[in-house]
């Protein structure tokens, strides 16, 4: 076999494993972070028994879920019931394939390793497409459980996901128009060339993206599919043990994904604040280790900001009612995002004719 | 197509992860089912009636609307990427397209397809 191809496969596989490991670890500690942040916002202390300040709590949780009995209800469709969490988790992970985690490549053993798994010219479209596949798993879970709450929860969840996918897709159009590319790396480079991070000209877009992203990941205040007070736990009511933990993993992985996409499209990705101002070059203080780490640091910092906003909103706002949710999605966000696209188009046309005249 | 090879690898690894975990967990976890444990959850009561009953037609309407608007978004992606080159012609074409679509949207709104009561 071709050695060059083999080498490529090996490098890709290595990067994939690294991303999956880091992602799983991040998800585990994101759960702890969420509990801690919300606890402090409510004047509580949060988990603090397992390890110092509860730092070992995620490991205990993971072990517990791993060792728990895994029940399949007698009435359930056994195969679809088992397949559903797998179908949910594959797209939740696979969408990370095009996220650029940093800007600088580094060399290991003479191989140049790019800080993204792959850079395709339809990166944004790929993320939208892959991440929307998760809804199949949710429908499968609700249907296969053959129980009332899961079925209702999955119907609600599916309707919510597809309703907010439209404004989510439209909110990105404005960014694509300014950037002139749909490659995730290309969009960050375009923000360097334009001199503006896209949340400045596209602040309406960012707002719609953020709200729709919250709804897509079933986060509070849009967590109706798992509204405990009415639907027990929504589509995963009948799930336990490892299968339940896959739904949990996928939800938090999707939350991180929304953060990554918001960071890349609207907040300059891996770039430090004010990348064109030379006097602020010291902000890339991790350059002395490797420029890769500077980029990664700023990417992670922005990602943390977005995630923290998610948690803050969860601690602040009460849950929507279902008709309010549909009203917001179809009658507010959808027209707003179309207007945003049209206004962006008009402004760009005016600016272009102004510069050429 | 070479850029898509890593994606294939990613999907394979992402699929292997839950499969391997489920198999390993199956070996080491306890397994003591009994009829009560395996009954469907219904707040502790005996399950009443059929589960797969009729569902609200609203969900169907939402699904149809979604298909229309999502296809529209897909049309807009290539247009947006090439917008600078298409300039005025592109804007007029897309505005016409959106206009027809918004007419339908207005109709759906007036007919109450977007209400959830």
Coordinates of N, CA, C and O in Angstrom, one line a residue, chain A residues 175-288:
Chain A
X175 N -22.5 36.2 7.6 CA -21.1 36.0 7.8 C -20.5 35.5 6.5 O -19.4 35.9 6.0
X176 N -21.1 34.5 5.8 CA -20.6 34.0 4.6 C -20.5 35.1 3.5 O -19.6 35.1 2.7
X177 N -21.5 36.0 3.5 CA -21.5 37.0 2.5 C -20.3 37.9 2.7 O -19.6 38.3 1.7
X178 N -20.0 38.3 3.9 CA -18.8 39.2 4.1 C -17.5 38.4 3.9 O -16.6 39.0 3.3
X179 N -17.5 37.2 4.4 CA -16.2 36.4 4.3 C -16.0 35.9 2.8 O -14.8 35.8 2.4
X180 N -17.0 35.6 2.1 CA -16.9 35.1 0.7 C -16.3 33.7 0.7 O -15.8 33.3 -0.3
X181 N -16.5 33.0 1.8 CA -16.1 31.6 1.8 C -16.9 30.9 2.9 O -17.4 31.5 3.8
X182 N -17.0 29.5 2.7 CA -17.7 28.8 3.8 C -16.7 27.9 4.5 O -17.1 27.0 5.3
X183 N -15.4 28.1 4.3 CA -14.4 27.3 5.0 C -14.2 27.9 6.4 O -14.0 29.1 6.5
X184 N -14.1 27.1 7.4 CA -14.0 27.6 8.8 C -12.6 28.4 8.9 O -12.6 29.5 9.5
X185 N -11.6 27.8 8.3 CA -10.3 28.5 8.4 C -10.3 29.8 7.6 O -9.9 30.9 8.0
X186 N -11.0 29.7 6.4 CA -11.1 30.9 5.5 C -11.8 32.0 6.2 O -11.5 33.2 6.0
X187 N -12.9 31.7 7.0 CA -13.6 32.7 7.6 C -12.8 33.5 8.7 O -12.9 34.7 8.8
X188 N -12.0 32.7 9.4 CA -11.1 33.4 10.4 C -10.1 34.3 9.7 O -9.9 35.5 10.1
X189 N -9.5 33.8 8.6 CA -8.6 34.6 7.8 C -9.3 35.9 7.3 O -8.7 37.0 7.3
X190 N -10.5 35.7 6.8 CA -11.3 36.9 6.3 C -11.5 37.9 7.4 O -11.5 39.1 7.1
X191 N -11.6 37.5 8.7 CA -11.8 38.4 9.7 C -10.5 39.2 10.0 O -10.5 40.4 10.4
X192 N -9.3 38.5 9.7 CA -8.1 39.2 9.8 C -7.9 40.3 8.7 O -7.6 41.4 9.0
X193 N -8.4 39.9 7.5 CA -8.2 40.8 6.4 C -9.2 42.0 6.5 O -8.8 43.1 6.2
X194 N -10.4 41.7 6.9 CA -11.4 42.8 7.1 C -11.0 43.7 8.2 O -11.4 44.9 8.1
X195 N -10.4 43.2 9.2 CA -10.0 44.1 10.3 C -11.1 44.1 11.4 O -10.8 44.6 12.5
X196 N -12.3 43.6 11.0 CA -13.3 43.5 12.0 C -13.6 42.1 12.3 O -13.7 41.3 11.4
X197 N -13.8 41.7 13.6 CA -14.4 40.4 13.8 C -15.9 40.6 13.5 O -16.5 41.6 13.6
X198 N -16.5 39.5 13.0 CA -17.8 39.6 12.4 C -18.9 39.9 13.3 O -20.0 40.1 12.9
X199 N -18.6 39.8 14.7 CA -19.8 40.2 15.5 C -20.0 41.7 15.5 O -21.1 42.1 15.9
X200 N -19.1 42.5 14.9 CA -19.4 43.9 14.8 C -20.4 44.2 13.7 O -21.5 44.7 14.0
X201 N -20.1 43.8 12.4 CA -21.1 44.0 11.4 C -22.3 43.1 11.5 O -23.4 43.4 11.0
X202 N -22.1 41.9 12.2 CA -23.2 40.9 12.2 C -23.7 40.7 13.6 O -24.0 39.6 14.0
X203 N -23.9 41.8 14.4 CA -24.3 41.5 15.8 C -25.7 41.0 15.9 O -26.0 40.2 16.7
X204 N -26.6 41.3 14.9 CA -27.9 40.7 14.8 C -27.7 39.2 14.5 O -28.4 38.3 15.2
X205 N -26.8 38.9 13.6 CA -26.6 37.5 13.3 C -26.1 36.7 14.5 O -26.5 35.6 14.7
X206 N -25.2 37.3 15.2 CA -24.6 36.6 16.4 C -25.8 36.4 17.4 O -25.9 35.3 18.0
X207 N -26.6 37.4 17.6 CA -27.7 37.2 18.5 C -28.6 36.1 18.1 O -28.9 35.2 18.9
X208 N -29.0 36.0 16.8 CA -29.9 35.0 16.4 C -29.2 33.6 16.5 O -29.8 32.6 16.9
X209 N -27.9 33.6 16.1 CA -27.2 32.4 16.2 C -27.1 31.8 17.6 O -27.3 30.7 17.9
X210 N -26.9 32.8 18.5 CA -26.7 32.4 19.9 C -28.0 31.8 20.5 O -28.1 30.7 21.1
X211 N -29.1 32.5 20.2 CA -30.5 32.1 20.7 C -30.8 30.8 20.1 O -31.2 29.8 20.8
X212 N -30.7 30.7 18.7 CA -31.0 29.4 18.0 C -30.1 28.3 18.5 O -30.6 27.1 18.7
X213 N -28.9 28.6 18.8 CA -27.9 27.6 19.2 C -28.4 27.0 20.6 O -28.3 25.8 20.8
X214 N -28.8 27.9 21.5 CA -29.3 27.5 22.7 C -30.5 26.6 22.6 O -30.7 25.6 23.3
X215 N -31.4 26.9 21.6 CA -32.6 26.1 21.4 C -32.2 24.8 20.8 O -32.8 23.7 21.1
X216 N -31.2 24.8 19.9 CA -30.8 23.5 19.2 C -30.2 22.6 20.2 O -30.2 21.4 20.0
X217 N -29.5 23.1 21.2 CA -28.9 22.2 22.2 C -29.8 21.9 23.4 O -29.3 21.3 24.4
X218 N -31.0 22.3 23.3 CA -32.0 22.1 24.4 C -31.5 22.7 25.7 O -31.8 22.1 26.7
X219 N -30.9 23.8 25.6 CA -30.5 24.4 26.9 C -31.6 25.3 27.4 O -32.4 25.9 26.7
X220 N -31.6 25.5 28.8 CA -32.5 26.4 29.4 C -32.2 27.8 28.8 O -31.0 28.1 28.5
X221 N -33.2 28.6 28.5 CA -34.6 28.5 28.8 C -35.4 27.7 27.7 O -36.6 27.9 27.7
X222 N -34.7 27.0 26.8 CA -35.4 26.3 25.8 C -35.3 24.8 26.1 O -35.3 24.0 25.2
X223 N -35.3 24.4 27.3 CA -35.1 22.9 27.6 C -36.5 22.2 27.8 O -36.6 21.3 28.6
X224 N -37.4 22.6 26.9 CA -38.8 22.0 27.0 C -38.8 20.5 26.8 O -39.6 19.8 27.4
X225 N -37.9 20.0 25.9 CA -38.0 18.5 25.7 C -37.7 17.7 27.0 O -38.1 16.6 27.1
X226 N -37.0 18.3 27.9 CA -36.8 17.6 29.2 C -37.3 18.4 30.3 O -36.7 18.4 31.4
X227 N -38.4 19.1 30.1 CA -39.0 19.9 31.2 C -39.5 18.9 32.3 O -40.5 18.2 32.1
X228 N -38.7 18.9 33.4 CA -38.9 17.9 34.4 C -40.4 17.9 34.9 O -41.0 16.9 35.2
X229 N -40.9 19.1 35.1 CA -42.2 19.2 35.7 C -43.3 18.7 34.9 O -44.4 18.3 35.4
X230 N -43.2 18.5 33.6 CA -44.3 18.0 32.8 C -43.9 16.7 32.0 O -44.8 15.9 31.8
X231 N -42.7 16.5 31.7 CA -42.3 15.4 30.8 C -41.3 14.5 31.5 O -40.6 13.7 30.8
X232 N -41.1 14.5 32.8 CA -40.1 13.7 33.5 C -38.7 14.0 32.9 O -38.2 15.0 33.3
X233 N -38.2 13.3 32.0 CA -36.9 13.6 31.4 C -36.9 13.7 29.9 O -35.9 13.6 29.3
X234 N -38.1 13.8 29.3 CA -38.2 13.9 27.9 C -37.8 12.6 27.2 O -38.1 11.5 27.8
X235 N -37.2 12.7 26.1 CA -37.0 11.5 25.2 C -36.1 10.4 25.9 O -36.1 9.3 25.5
X236 N -35.3 10.8 26.9 CA -34.5 9.8 27.5 C -35.0 9.3 28.8 O -34.2 8.8 29.7
X237 N -36.3 9.4 29.1 CA -36.8 9.0 30.4 C -36.5 7.5 30.6 O -36.2 7.1 31.7
X238 N -36.6 6.6 29.6 CA -36.5 5.2 29.8 C -35.0 4.7 29.8 O -34.7 3.6 29.9
X239 N -34.1 5.7 29.6 CA -32.7 5.3 29.4 C -32.0 5.3 30.7 O -32.3 6.1 31.6
X240 N -31.0 4.4 30.9 CA -30.2 4.3 32.1 C -28.8 3.9 31.7 O -28.5 3.5 30.6
X241 N -27.9 4.0 32.7 CA -26.5 3.6 32.5 C -25.8 4.3 31.3 O -26.0 5.5 31.1
X242 N -25.0 3.5 30.6 CA -24.2 4.0 29.6 C -25.0 4.7 28.4 O -24.6 5.7 27.9
X243 N -26.1 4.1 28.1 CA -26.9 4.7 27.0 C -27.4 6.1 27.4 O -27.4 7.0 26.5
X244 N -27.8 6.3 28.6 CA -28.2 7.6 29.1 C -27.0 8.5 29.0 O -27.1 9.7 28.5
X245 N -25.8 8.0 29.4 CA -24.7 8.9 29.4 C -24.3 9.4 28.0 O -23.7 10.5 27.8
X246 N -24.7 8.6 27.0 CA -24.4 9.0 25.6 C -25.2 10.3 25.2 O -24.7 11.2 24.6
X247 N -26.5 10.2 25.6 CA -27.3 11.4 25.4 C -26.8 12.6 26.1 O -26.7 13.7 25.5
X248 N -26.3 12.4 27.3 CA -25.8 13.5 28.1 C -24.5 14.0 27.5 O -24.4 15.3 27.3
X249 N -23.6 13.1 27.1 CA -22.4 13.5 26.4 C -22.7 14.3 25.1 O -22.1 15.4 24.9
X250 N -23.6 13.8 24.3 CA -24.0 14.5 23.1 C -24.5 15.9 23.3 O -24.1 16.8 22.6
X251 N -25.3 16.0 24.3 CA -25.9 17.4 24.6 C -24.8 18.4 25.0 O -24.8 19.5 24.4
X252 N -23.9 17.9 25.8 CA -22.8 18.9 26.2 C -21.8 19.1 25.1 O -21.3 20.2 24.9
X253 N -21.5 18.0 24.3 CA -20.6 18.2 23.1 C -21.3 19.2 22.1 O -20.5 20.0 21.6
X254 N -22.6 19.1 21.9 CA -23.2 20.0 21.0 C -23.1 21.5 21.6 O -23.0 22.4 20.8
X255 N -23.2 21.6 22.9 CA -23.1 22.9 23.5 C -21.7 23.5 23.2 O -21.5 24.6 22.8
X256 N -20.7 22.6 23.4 CA -19.3 23.1 23.1 C -19.2 23.4 21.6 O -18.5 24.4 21.2
X257 N -19.8 22.6 20.7 CA -19.8 22.9 19.3 C -20.4 24.2 18.9 O -19.8 25.0 18.2
X258 N -21.5 24.6 19.5 CA -22.1 25.9 19.3 C -21.1 27.0 19.7 O -20.9 28.0 19.0
X259 N -20.5 26.8 20.8 CA -19.5 27.7 21.3 C -18.3 27.8 20.3 O -17.9 28.9 20.0
X260 N -17.8 26.7 19.8 CA -16.7 26.7 18.8 C -17.1 27.4 17.5 O -16.4 28.2 17.0
X261 N -18.3 27.2 17.1 CA -18.8 27.8 15.8 C -19.0 29.3 16.0 O -18.5 30.1 15.2
X262 N -19.6 29.7 17.1 CA -19.7 31.1 17.4 C -18.4 31.8 17.5 O -18.1 32.9 17.0
X263 N -17.4 31.1 18.2 CA -16.0 31.7 18.3 C -15.4 31.9 16.9 O -14.8 32.9 16.6
X264 N -15.6 30.9 16.1 CA -14.9 30.9 14.8 C -15.6 31.9 13.8 O -14.9 32.7 13.2
X265 N -16.9 31.9 13.8 CA -17.6 32.7 12.8 C -17.7 34.2 13.2 O -17.6 35.1 12.4
X266 N -17.8 34.4 14.5 CA -18.2 35.8 14.9 C -17.1 36.4 15.7 O -17.0 37.7 15.9
X267 N -16.2 35.6 16.4 CA -15.3 36.2 17.4 C -13.8 36.0 17.0 O -13.0 36.1 17.9
X268 N -13.5 35.8 15.7 CA -12.1 35.8 15.3 C -11.4 34.6 15.6 O -10.2 34.5 15.5
X269 N -12.1 33.5 16.0 CA -11.4 32.2 16.1 C -10.2 32.2 17.0 O -10.3 32.7 18.2
X270 N -9.1 31.9 16.5 CA -7.9 31.7 17.3 C -7.1 33.1 17.5 O -6.1 33.1 18.1
X271 N -7.6 34.2 16.9 CA -6.8 35.4 16.9 C -6.9 36.1 18.2 O -7.9 36.0 18.9
X272 N -5.8 36.8 18.6 CA -5.8 37.6 19.9 C -6.7 38.8 19.6 O -6.9 39.2 18.4
X273 N -7.1 39.5 20.7 CA -7.9 40.7 20.5 C -7.0 41.7 19.7 O -5.8 41.8 19.9
X274 N -7.7 42.5 18.8 CA -7.0 43.5 18.0 C -5.7 42.9 17.3 O -4.6 43.4 17.6
X275 N -5.9 42.0 16.4 CA -4.7 41.3 15.8 C -3.9 42.3 14.9 O -2.7 42.0 14.7
X276 N -4.4 43.4 14.5 CA -3.7 44.3 13.7 C -2.9 45.3 14.5 O -2.0 46.1 14.0
X277 N -3.1 45.4 15.8 CA -2.4 46.4 16.6 C -1.1 45.8 17.2 O -1.2 44.9 18.0
X278 N 0.0 46.3 16.7 CA 1.3 45.7 17.0 C 1.6 45.8 18.5 O 2.2 45.0 19.1
X279 N 1.1 46.9 19.1 CA 1.5 47.2 20.5 C 0.9 46.1 21.4 O 1.3 46.0 22.6
X280 N -0.1 45.4 20.9 CA -0.7 44.4 21.8 C -0.2 43.0 21.5 O -0.8 42.0 21.9
X281 N 1.0 42.9 20.8 CA 1.5 41.6 20.4 C 1.8 40.8 21.7 O 1.9 39.5 21.6
X282 N 2.1 41.4 22.8 CA 2.4 40.7 24.0 C 1.3 39.8 24.5 O 1.4 38.9 25.3
X283 N 0.1 40.0 23.9 CA -1.1 39.2 24.3 C -0.9 37.7 23.9 O -1.4 36.8 24.4
X284 N 0.0 37.5 22.8 CA 0.3 36.2 22.4 C 1.5 35.7 23.3 O 2.5 35.2 22.8
X285 N 1.4 35.8 24.6 CA 2.5 35.5 25.5 C 2.9 34.0 25.4 O 4.0 33.7 25.9
X286 N 2.0 33.2 24.9 CA 2.4 31.8 24.9 C 3.3 31.4 23.7 O 3.6 30.3 23.5
X287 N 3.6 32.5 22.9 CA 4.5 32.3 21.7 C 5.8 31.6 22.1 O 6.4 31.0 21.3
X288 N 6.3 31.9 23.3 CA 7.6 31.4 23.7 C 7.6 29.9 23.8 O 8.6 29.3 23.6

